[in-house]
mmCIF file of C-alpha atoms and ligand atoms in Angstrom:
data_model
loop_
_atom_site.group_PDB
_atom_site.id
_atom_site.type_symbol
_atom_site.label_atom_id
_atom_site.label_comp_id
_atom_site.label_asym_id
_atom_site.label_seq_id
_atom_site.Cartn_x
_atom_site.Cartn_y
_atom_site.Cartn_z
ATOM 1 C CA VAL Y 1034 83.716 122.714 -206.361
ATOM 2 C CA ILE Y 1035 81.417 121.048 -203.837
ATOM 3 C CA ILE Y 1036 78.226 119.862 -204.631
ATOM 4 C CA THR Y 1037 75.498 119.674 -202.151
ATOM 5 C CA GLY Y 1038 72.510 116.959 -202.909
ATOM 6 C CA LEU Y 1039 69.376 114.660 -202.052
ATOM 7 C CA VAL Y 1040 70.679 110.982 -201.173
ATOM 8 C CA THR Y 1041 67.484 108.624 -202.620
ATOM 9 C CA LYS Y 1042 69.460 105.648 -202.799
ATOM 10 C CA ILE Y 1043 71.551 103.368 -200.443
ATOM 11 C CA GLU Y 1044 73.012 100.425 -202.164
ATOM 12 C CA SER Y 1045 75.392 99.142 -199.858
ATOM 13 C CA ILE Y 1046 78.787 100.924 -200.747
ATOM 14 C CA ASN Y 1047 76.901 103.261 -203.735
ATOM 15 C CA TYR Y 1048 75.732 106.412 -202.484
ATOM 16 C CA TYR Y 1049 72.576 107.671 -205.689
ATOM 17 C CA VAL Y 1050 72.648 111.790 -204.551
ATOM 18 C CA LYS Y 1051 70.026 114.120 -206.483
ATOM 19 C CA CYS Y 1052 71.119 117.221 -207.009
ATOM 20 C CA GLU Y 1053 68.692 119.404 -209.524
ATOM 21 C CA ASP Y 1054 67.531 116.772 -212.037
ATOM 22 C CA LYS Y 1055 70.812 114.757 -211.880
ATOM 23 C CA ILE Y 1056 71.635 111.759 -210.150
ATOM 24 C CA TYR Y 1057 75.038 111.258 -208.675
ATOM 25 C CA HIS Y 1058 76.883 107.673 -207.585
ATOM 26 C CA CYS Y 1059 78.741 108.613 -204.723
ATOM 27 C CA PHE Y 1060 81.154 107.259 -202.268
ATOM 28 C CA LEU Y 1061 81.609 108.084 -198.641
ATOM 29 C CA LYS Y 1062 85.526 109.907 -198.368
ATOM 30 C CA GLY Y 1063 87.495 107.419 -196.748
ATOM 31 C CA ASN Y 1064 87.638 108.840 -193.071
ATOM 32 C CA PHE Y 1065 83.511 109.001 -193.004
ATOM 33 C CA LYS Y 1066 83.001 105.442 -191.313
ATOM 34 C CA LYS Y 1067 80.245 103.708 -189.391
ATOM 35 C CA LYS Y 1068 80.252 104.715 -185.336
ATOM 36 C CA PHE Y 1069 78.981 104.063 -182.376
ATOM 37 C CA GLU Y 1070 78.072 106.700 -179.875
ATOM 38 C CA TYR Y 1071 76.742 107.198 -177.030
ATOM 39 C CA LYS Y 1072 73.218 109.603 -176.551
ATOM 40 C CA LYS Y 1073 71.063 109.729 -173.671
ATOM 41 C CA ASN Y 1074 72.869 106.631 -172.111
ATOM 42 C CA LYS Y 1075 72.178 104.930 -175.172
ATOM 43 C CA LEU Y 1076 74.646 102.811 -177.854
ATOM 44 C CA ILE Y 1077 73.708 104.478 -181.443
ATOM 45 C CA THR Y 1078 74.509 104.353 -184.572
ATOM 46 C CA THR Y 1079 74.468 107.017 -186.734
ATOM 47 C CA ASP Y 1080 74.279 105.163 -190.007
ATOM 48 C CA ILE Y 1081 76.578 107.631 -190.666
ATOM 49 C CA VAL Y 1082 74.865 108.413 -193.722
ATOM 50 C CA VAL Y 1083 71.302 107.659 -194.484
ATOM 51 C CA VAL Y 1084 68.259 108.627 -197.133
ATOM 52 C CA GLY Y 1085 67.014 112.482 -196.738
ATOM 53 C CA ASP Y 1086 70.464 113.485 -196.221
ATOM 54 C CA TYR Y 1087 71.918 116.547 -197.616
ATOM 55 C CA VAL Y 1088 75.086 116.031 -198.533
ATOM 56 C CA ASP Y 1089 78.412 117.723 -199.896
ATOM 57 C CA PHE Y 1090 80.433 115.577 -201.914
ATOM 58 C CA GLU Y 1091 83.073 116.228 -204.594
ATOM 59 C CA LEU Y 1092 83.573 114.486 -207.976
ATOM 60 C CA ASN Y 1093 87.032 112.819 -208.436
ATOM 61 C CA LYS Y 1094 88.382 111.803 -211.322
ATOM 62 C CA GLU Y 1095 86.446 109.360 -212.582
ATOM 63 C CA GLY Y 1096 83.319 111.107 -212.036
ATOM 64 C CA PHE Y 1097 82.640 109.616 -208.631
ATOM 65 C CA GLY Y 1098 81.013 112.075 -205.760
ATOM 66 C CA LEU Y 1099 83.048 111.501 -202.566
ATOM 67 C CA ILE Y 1100 80.995 112.100 -199.852
ATOM 68 C CA HIS Y 1101 82.605 113.946 -196.814
ATOM 69 C CA LYS Y 1102 79.602 115.665 -195.275
ATOM 70 C CA ILE Y 1103 76.698 115.850 -194.445
ATOM 71 C CA HIS Y 1104 74.392 118.646 -193.545
ATOM 72 C CA LYS Y 1105 72.673 118.785 -189.711
ATOM 73 C CA ARG Y 1106 69.231 116.996 -190.199
ATOM 74 C CA LYS Y 1107 65.807 118.182 -189.253
ATOM 75 C CA ASN Y 1108 64.464 114.401 -188.170
ATOM 76 C CA TYR Y 1109 65.069 111.071 -188.600
ATOM 77 C CA LEU Y 1110 63.134 107.871 -188.668
ATOM 78 C CA SER Y 1111 64.840 105.405 -186.176
ATOM 79 C CA ARG Y 1112 63.657 102.303 -184.686
ATOM 80 C CA LYS Y 1113 65.839 99.710 -182.107
ATOM 81 C CA ALA Y 1114 68.331 97.766 -184.117
ATOM 82 C CA PRO Y 1115 67.429 94.305 -184.116
ATOM 83 C CA ARG Y 1116 69.426 92.902 -181.363
ATOM 84 C CA ILE Y 1117 73.399 92.421 -182.508
ATOM 85 C CA LYS Y 1118 76.016 89.820 -180.905
ATOM 86 C CA GLY Y 1119 79.127 91.930 -179.437
ATOM 87 C CA ALA Y 1120 77.552 95.521 -180.775
ATOM 88 C CA THR Y 1121 75.249 95.258 -177.472
ATOM 89 C CA ILE Y 1122 75.962 95.736 -173.860
ATOM 90 C CA LYS Y 1123 74.066 93.884 -171.592
ATOM 91 C CA GLY Y 1124 70.633 93.514 -173.717
ATOM 92 C CA SER Y 1125 70.622 97.377 -174.692
ATOM 93 C CA ARG Y 1126 69.362 97.964 -178.472
ATOM 94 C CA LEU Y 1127 71.230 99.984 -181.033
ATOM 95 C CA GLU Y 1128 69.551 102.506 -182.693
ATOM 96 C CA GLN Y 1129 69.433 102.366 -186.270
ATOM 97 C CA VAL Y 1130 67.991 105.263 -188.125
ATOM 98 C CA LEU Y 1131 66.522 104.513 -191.949
ATOM 99 C CA ALA Y 1132 65.729 108.004 -192.915
ATOM 100 C CA ALA Y 1133 66.463 111.444 -192.574
ATOM 101 C CA ASN Y 1134 64.314 114.936 -193.194
ATOM 102 C CA ILE Y 1135 60.931 113.765 -193.520
ATOM 103 C CA ASP Y 1136 58.392 116.003 -193.574
ATOM 104 C CA ASN Y 1137 55.036 113.710 -193.512
ATOM 105 C CA ALA Y 1138 54.275 111.062 -191.649
ATOM 106 C CA ILE Y 1139 51.316 110.449 -193.358
ATOM 107 C CA ILE Y 1140 49.171 107.817 -191.163
ATOM 108 C CA VAL Y 1141 46.284 105.397 -193.124
ATOM 109 C CA MET Y 1142 43.737 103.718 -191.214
ATOM 110 C CA SER Y 1143 40.208 102.649 -192.851
ATOM 111 C CA PRO Y 1144 37.065 102.227 -190.578
ATOM 112 C CA LYS Y 1145 36.214 99.005 -191.843
ATOM 113 C CA THR Y 1146 38.587 95.968 -193.888
ATOM 114 C CA PRO Y 1147 40.780 96.101 -191.649
ATOM 115 C CA GLN Y 1148 39.030 97.354 -189.291
ATOM 116 C CA PHE Y 1149 39.733 100.825 -186.600
ATOM 117 C CA ASN Y 1150 41.881 100.048 -184.115
ATOM 118 C CA ASN Y 1151 42.749 103.096 -181.864
ATOM 119 C CA ARG Y 1152 45.980 101.182 -180.424
ATOM 120 C CA THR Y 1153 47.705 101.094 -183.910
ATOM 121 C CA LEU Y 1154 46.919 103.991 -184.778
ATOM 122 C CA ASP Y 1155 47.744 105.730 -181.263
ATOM 123 C CA ARG Y 1156 51.153 103.609 -181.657
ATOM 124 C CA TYR Y 1157 51.738 105.230 -185.464
ATOM 125 C CA ILE Y 1158 51.302 109.001 -183.962
ATOM 126 C CA VAL Y 1159 53.799 107.871 -180.386
ATOM 127 C CA THR Y 1160 56.375 106.934 -183.300
ATOM 128 C CA ALA Y 1161 56.107 109.964 -185.482
ATOM 129 C CA LYS Y 1162 56.330 111.592 -182.469
ATOM 130 C CA ALA Y 1163 58.906 110.364 -180.839
ATOM 131 C CA CYS Y 1164 61.360 110.854 -184.291
ATOM 132 C CA ASN Y 1165 59.840 114.106 -184.876
ATOM 133 C CA ILE Y 1166 57.868 113.775 -187.427
ATOM 134 C CA PRO Y 1167 54.883 115.848 -188.510
ATOM 135 C CA GLU Y 1168 52.423 113.566 -188.270
ATOM 136 C CA THR Y 1169 48.263 113.335 -190.612
ATOM 137 C CA ILE Y 1170 45.864 110.816 -190.428
ATOM 138 C CA VAL Y 1171 44.396 109.825 -192.819
ATOM 139 C CA ILE Y 1172 40.996 107.499 -192.516
ATOM 140 C CA ASN Y 1173 40.337 106.051 -196.088
ATOM 141 C CA LYS Y 1174 37.204 104.124 -197.164
ATOM 142 C CA ILE Y 1175 35.774 106.700 -195.686
ATOM 143 C CA ASP Y 1176 32.814 105.389 -198.163
ATOM 144 C CA LEU Y 1177 32.497 102.170 -195.757
ATOM 145 C CA ALA Y 1178 32.207 104.115 -192.814
ATOM 146 C CA ASP Y 1179 29.205 104.119 -190.487
ATOM 147 C CA GLU Y 1180 27.622 107.126 -188.192
ATOM 148 C CA ASP Y 1181 29.594 105.674 -184.907
ATOM 149 C CA PHE Y 1182 32.818 105.948 -186.862
ATOM 150 C CA LYS Y 1183 32.139 110.094 -185.961
ATOM 151 C CA TYR Y 1184 33.117 109.350 -182.792
ATOM 152 C CA TRP Y 1185 36.827 108.762 -183.702
ATOM 153 C CA ILE Y 1186 37.203 111.608 -186.087
ATOM 154 C CA ASN Y 1187 35.875 113.836 -183.229
ATOM 155 C CA LEU Y 1188 38.341 111.906 -180.873
ATOM 156 C CA TYR Y 1189 41.244 112.880 -182.769
ATOM 157 C CA GLN Y 1190 39.995 116.037 -184.199
ATOM 158 C CA LYS Y 1191 39.378 117.545 -179.811
ATOM 159 C CA THR Y 1192 42.872 115.911 -179.218
ATOM 160 C CA GLY Y 1193 44.551 118.397 -181.830
ATOM 161 C CA HIS Y 1194 45.554 116.098 -184.413
ATOM 162 C CA ASN Y 1195 45.111 116.905 -187.700
ATOM 163 C CA ILE Y 1196 42.960 114.159 -189.706
ATOM 164 C CA ILE Y 1197 41.445 113.709 -192.967
ATOM 165 C CA THR Y 1198 38.726 111.340 -194.357
ATOM 166 C CA VAL Y 1199 39.489 110.196 -198.049
ATOM 167 C CA SER Y 1200 38.200 107.521 -200.535
ATOM 168 C CA ALA Y 1201 40.760 106.504 -203.096
ATOM 169 C CA THR Y 1202 38.615 104.417 -204.961
ATOM 170 C CA GLU Y 1203 35.179 107.287 -204.642
ATOM 171 C CA ASN Y 1204 37.924 109.614 -205.280
ATOM 172 C CA ILE Y 1205 37.051 112.097 -202.036
ATOM 173 C CA ASN Y 1206 38.790 114.636 -200.575
ATOM 174 C CA ILE Y 1207 42.411 112.973 -202.662
ATOM 175 C CA ASP Y 1208 43.275 116.956 -203.619
ATOM 176 C CA LYS Y 1209 43.522 117.220 -200.016
ATOM 177 C CA LEU Y 1210 46.194 114.554 -199.531
ATOM 178 C CA LYS Y 1211 48.013 115.321 -202.290
ATOM 179 C CA SER Y 1212 48.226 118.592 -201.708
ATOM 180 C CA LEU Y 1213 50.190 117.861 -198.276
ATOM 181 C CA ILE Y 1214 52.510 115.960 -200.019
ATOM 182 C CA ASP Y 1215 53.381 117.494 -203.179
ATOM 183 C CA LYS Y 1216 56.804 118.911 -202.991
ATOM 184 C CA LYS Y 1217 58.085 116.858 -199.792
ATOM 185 C CA VAL Y 1218 59.201 114.011 -198.397
ATOM 186 C CA SER Y 1219 56.479 111.474 -196.635
ATOM 187 C CA VAL Y 1220 55.689 108.204 -195.761
ATOM 188 C CA PHE Y 1221 52.868 106.744 -195.542
ATOM 189 C CA TRP Y 1222 52.763 104.037 -192.729
ATOM 190 C CA GLY Y 1223 49.139 102.074 -191.989
ATOM 191 C CA PRO Y 1224 47.876 98.478 -191.479
ATOM 192 C CA SER Y 1225 48.238 96.147 -194.652
ATOM 193 C CA GLY Y 1226 45.004 96.562 -196.819
ATOM 194 C CA VAL Y 1227 44.131 99.655 -195.236
ATOM 195 C CA GLY Y 1228 44.550 101.596 -199.087
ATOM 196 C CA LYS Y 1229 47.867 103.322 -199.289
ATOM 197 C CA SER Y 1230 48.906 102.104 -202.790
ATOM 198 C CA SER Y 1231 45.083 102.334 -203.946
ATOM 199 C CA LEU Y 1232 46.017 106.489 -202.444
ATOM 200 C CA ILE Y 1233 48.738 106.761 -203.643
ATOM 201 C CA ASN Y 1234 48.047 105.744 -206.926
ATOM 202 C CA THR Y 1235 45.000 107.142 -207.272
ATOM 203 C CA ILE Y 1236 47.319 110.818 -206.728
ATOM 204 C CA TYR Y 1237 49.881 109.998 -208.925
ATOM 205 C CA PRO Y 1238 48.301 107.839 -211.420
ATOM 206 C CA GLN Y 1239 51.472 107.369 -213.603
ATOM 207 C CA ALA Y 1240 53.647 106.437 -210.708
ATOM 208 C CA ASN Y 1241 51.817 103.122 -211.422
ATOM 209 C CA LEU Y 1242 53.283 101.904 -208.315
ATOM 210 C CA ARG Y 1243 52.587 98.145 -207.321
ATOM 211 C CA VAL Y 1244 50.274 97.479 -204.853
ATOM 212 C CA GLY Y 1245 52.330 96.193 -202.141
ATOM 213 C CA ASP Y 1246 55.640 98.220 -203.413
ATOM 214 C CA ILE Y 1247 55.104 100.480 -200.122
ATOM 215 C CA SER Y 1248 55.629 98.078 -197.254
ATOM 216 C CA ASP Y 1249 53.684 98.105 -194.054
ATOM 217 C CA TYR Y 1250 54.971 97.178 -190.996
ATOM 218 C CA THR Y 1251 52.866 94.103 -190.941
ATOM 219 C CA THR Y 1252 54.328 92.320 -194.323
ATOM 220 C CA LYS Y 1253 56.869 89.592 -192.944
ATOM 221 C CA GLY Y 1254 59.685 88.711 -195.617
ATOM 222 C CA ARG Y 1255 58.615 90.117 -198.413
ATOM 223 C CA HIS Y 1256 61.810 92.076 -198.687
ATOM 224 C CA THR Y 1257 65.659 90.940 -198.000
ATOM 225 C CA THR Y 1258 67.140 94.193 -198.266
ATOM 226 C CA VAL Y 1259 66.006 97.142 -195.674
ATOM 227 C CA THR Y 1260 67.645 100.181 -196.737
ATOM 228 C CA ALA Y 1261 65.118 102.917 -197.325
ATOM 229 C CA GLN Y 1262 65.141 104.662 -200.176
ATOM 230 C CA LEU Y 1263 63.341 108.218 -201.259
ATOM 231 C CA ILE Y 1264 60.901 106.928 -204.345
ATOM 232 C CA GLU Y 1265 60.275 110.192 -206.621
ATOM 233 C CA ILE Y 1266 56.613 109.547 -207.502
ATOM 234 C CA GLU Y 1267 56.634 113.382 -209.536
ATOM 235 C CA LYS Y 1268 58.785 116.215 -209.566
ATOM 236 C CA ASP Y 1269 60.490 116.990 -206.617
ATOM 237 C CA THR Y 1270 57.784 114.692 -204.243
ATOM 238 C CA TYR Y 1271 59.104 112.095 -202.618
ATOM 239 C CA LEU Y 1272 57.875 108.728 -200.778
ATOM 240 C CA ILE Y 1273 59.567 106.496 -198.541
ATOM 241 C CA ASP Y 1274 59.950 103.319 -198.572
ATOM 242 C CA THR Y 1275 61.620 100.896 -196.007
ATOM 243 C CA PRO Y 1276 61.228 97.778 -197.761
ATOM 244 C CA GLY Y 1277 61.599 94.802 -194.658
ATOM 245 C CA ILE Y 1278 60.904 96.515 -192.011
ATOM 246 C CA ARG Y 1279 58.393 94.583 -190.437
ATOM 247 C CA GLU Y 1280 58.053 97.335 -187.231
ATOM 248 C CA ILE Y 1281 59.021 100.320 -186.176
ATOM 249 C CA GLU Y 1282 59.887 100.048 -182.691
ATOM 250 C CA PRO Y 1283 60.407 103.853 -181.832
ATOM 251 C CA PHE Y 1284 63.837 104.259 -180.451
ATOM 252 C CA GLY Y 1285 64.371 106.316 -177.242
ATOM 253 C CA VAL Y 1286 60.620 106.366 -175.986
ATOM 254 C CA SER Y 1287 60.844 105.695 -172.377
ATOM 255 C CA GLN Y 1288 57.928 105.144 -169.738
ATOM 256 C CA LEU Y 1289 58.608 108.190 -168.602
ATOM 257 C CA ASP Y 1290 58.727 109.993 -172.340
ATOM 258 C CA LEU Y 1291 55.478 107.932 -173.501
ATOM 259 C CA GLY Y 1292 53.131 110.389 -171.817
ATOM 260 C CA HIS Y 1293 54.290 113.539 -173.704
ATOM 261 C CA TYR Y 1294 52.954 112.310 -177.282
ATOM 262 C CA PHE Y 1295 49.406 111.233 -176.014
ATOM 263 C CA ASN Y 1296 48.284 115.196 -176.665
ATOM 264 C CA ASP Y 1297 45.561 114.692 -174.579
ATOM 265 C CA ILE Y 1298 47.368 113.813 -171.654
ATOM 266 C CA ALA Y 1299 50.792 115.343 -172.085
ATOM 267 C CA LYS Y 1300 48.923 118.938 -171.037
ATOM 268 C CA TYR Y 1301 48.218 117.454 -167.697
ATOM 269 C CA ILE Y 1302 51.996 116.164 -166.884
ATOM 270 C CA PRO Y 1303 52.906 119.186 -165.455
ATOM 271 C CA ASP Y 1304 50.870 118.873 -162.299
ATOM 272 C CA CYS Y 1305 52.120 115.195 -161.704
ATOM 273 C CA LYS Y 1306 53.432 115.308 -157.653
ATOM 274 C CA PHE Y 1307 56.183 113.323 -159.149
ATOM 275 C CA ASN Y 1308 57.775 114.556 -161.953
ATOM 276 C CA THR Y 1309 58.761 110.274 -162.748
ATOM 277 C CA CYS Y 1310 54.944 109.931 -162.456
ATOM 278 C CA THR Y 1311 54.394 107.423 -165.441
ATOM 279 C CA HIS Y 1312 50.674 108.080 -164.610
ATOM 280 C CA GLU Y 1313 49.233 104.554 -163.653
ATOM 281 C CA HIS Y 1314 49.737 103.930 -160.378
ATOM 282 C CA GLU Y 1315 51.181 106.883 -158.674
ATOM 283 C CA PRO Y 1316 49.839 109.216 -155.940
ATOM 284 C CA ASP Y 1317 48.809 112.514 -156.827
ATOM 285 C CA CYS Y 1318 48.980 112.528 -160.658
ATOM 286 C CA ALA Y 1319 47.107 114.970 -162.583
ATOM 287 C CA VAL Y 1320 46.585 112.200 -165.753
ATOM 288 C CA ARG Y 1321 44.875 110.104 -163.766
ATOM 289 C CA GLU Y 1322 42.389 112.691 -162.507
ATOM 290 C CA ALA Y 1323 41.591 113.869 -165.778
ATOM 291 C CA PHE Y 1324 41.085 110.629 -166.939
ATOM 292 C CA TYR Y 1325 38.732 110.258 -163.598
ATOM 293 C CA LYS Y 1326 36.796 113.446 -165.076
ATOM 294 C CA GLY Y 1327 36.257 112.712 -168.520
ATOM 295 C CA LYS Y 1328 38.803 115.255 -169.736
ATOM 296 C CA ILE Y 1329 40.289 112.536 -171.018
ATOM 297 C CA SER Y 1330 39.149 109.442 -172.724
ATOM 298 C CA GLU Y 1331 38.732 105.964 -171.716
ATOM 299 C CA GLU Y 1332 40.092 104.379 -175.516
ATOM 300 C CA ARG Y 1333 43.328 106.841 -174.851
ATOM 301 C CA TYR Y 1334 44.221 106.957 -171.503
ATOM 302 C CA LEU Y 1335 43.786 103.012 -171.942
ATOM 303 C CA SER Y 1336 45.588 102.876 -174.610
ATOM 304 C CA TYR Y 1337 48.327 104.900 -172.891
ATOM 305 C CA LEU Y 1338 48.533 101.850 -170.394
ATOM 306 C CA ASN Y 1339 49.006 99.250 -172.609
ATOM 307 C CA MET Y 1340 52.029 101.235 -174.541
ATOM 308 C CA LEU Y 1341 53.374 102.035 -171.294
ATOM 309 C CA ASP Y 1342 52.939 98.036 -170.338
ATOM 310 C CA SER Y 1343 55.120 96.943 -173.393
ATOM 311 C CA ILE Y 1344 57.713 99.459 -173.241
ATOM 312 C CA GLU Y 1345 61.179 97.374 -172.401
ATOM 313 C CA GLU Y 1346 62.707 99.917 -169.762
ATOM 314 C CA ASP Y 1347 66.548 99.020 -171.181
ATOM 315 C CA ILE Y 1348 69.064 98.706 -168.544
ATOM 316 C CA ASN Y 1349 70.768 101.406 -167.724
ATOM 317 C CA TYR Y 1350 74.793 100.705 -167.915
ATOM 318 C CA LEU Y 1351 76.093 103.996 -167.583
HETATM 319 P P1 GDP L 631 47.651 98.410 -198.609
HETATM 320 O O1 GDP L 631 47.665 97.125 -198.392
HETATM 321 O O2 GDP L 631 47.382 99.453 -197.838
HETATM 322 O O3 GDP L 631 48.796 99.104 -199.736
HETATM 323 O O4 GDP L 631 45.758 98.318 -199.503
HETATM 324 P P2 GDP L 631 46.259 98.386 -201.212
HETATM 325 O O5 GDP L 631 45.503 99.417 -201.647
HETATM 326 O O6 GDP L 631 46.369 97.328 -201.428
HETATM 327 O O7 GDP L 631 43.973 98.563 -200.936
HETATM 328 C C1 GDP L 631 43.282 96.974 -200.024
HETATM 329 C C2 GDP L 631 42.020 96.723 -200.615
HETATM 330 O O8 GDP L 631 41.091 98.192 -200.603
HETATM 331 C C3 GDP L 631 42.287 96.918 -201.880
HETATM 332 O O9 GDP L 631 41.503 95.677 -202.593
HETATM 333 C C4 GDP L 631 41.648 98.111 -203.008
HETATM 334 O O10 GDP L 631 40.607 97.815 -203.753
HETATM 335 C C5 GDP L 631 40.649 98.663 -201.341
HETATM 336 N N1 GDP L 631 40.242 100.031 -201.406
HETATM 337 C C6 GDP L 631 41.581 100.703 -201.203
HETATM 338 N N2 GDP L 631 41.182 102.240 -200.898
HETATM 339 C C7 GDP L 631 39.368 102.621 -200.268
HETATM 340 C C8 GDP L 631 38.780 103.038 -200.887
HETATM 341 O O11 GDP L 631 38.309 104.052 -200.625
HETATM 342 N N3 GDP L 631 37.462 102.237 -200.592
HETATM 343 C C9 GDP L 631 36.788 100.962 -200.931
HETATM 344 N N4 GDP L 631 35.836 100.634 -200.996
HETATM 345 N N5 GDP L 631 38.043 100.257 -200.938
HETATM 346 C C10 GDP L 631 39.260 100.781 -200.717
HETATM 347 ZN ZN1 ZN L 632 50.691 111.271 -163.259
#
């Protein structure tokens, strides 16, 4: 019999696959090996099976599952892998898939402690969009916000983002956030100290996560392994933990792609004269024109330019 299940944890060659409240200890079938392939002129390593994947397996005589098939992914979180000697050609970098089939990217920011940083927020948004993961902006510590902070809420609402304001300690709008992640697979992102663990503990008091269990981008060297895990925080509700991942540099976002991940910029791109326009200096750029007319806010345009600047253009070798 073939069983279909959800991969919740991987430890070296051991795969833990959940099907109807049962966890099966599985291995990959022999012909399933890590492979390298080219995608969009880039060398990628499909880490074959990652957490969040739905897989088919059959039990062997010893009661272990042998995985022989991965179901098609609706999306996946990936990053540029660290440079590995021998695996790269002329400085190009591999794509490392961390987790698949993610329903929500919950991007948590705070108005204060730490101070709100719109460029950091925009980076998380771009990562979510580049991975095709629906994102929601969660402003925690709304109890600390002053009047001026409304500016940012309005700005992101205007640009078509889903944004909710909450407080973990004052219990504001916690039910709203809960309804978003109930029975879904979500990943929490945000700078250290914005209250990710506090939020999770407030929503799921029985989970009793230690502060810091849900890793963030900025924490250095706390964990040693780099295997993501699905934590079942409540029946059929999963959080993705990506220990040791300091920073997710979105994979495959080229300078030409970037504008498409900024809602307010994207809509003007079709009107640029050149289809190679990066909206920085090119003539007849509809984006810059929109900016000069005040249709794109200065903060967003500068954030875009800043990110554009930081994208390393991989050498094309094909
Ligand atoms: P993480 O690093 O993102 O997981 O953040 P933590 O959950 O560890 O929270 C960092 C600090 O912010 C802790 O001292 C929390 O008590 C505090 N905190 C969390 N949520 C709120 C909130 O809604 N309002 C206020 N005022 N403080 C909060
Ligand atoms: Zn342009």
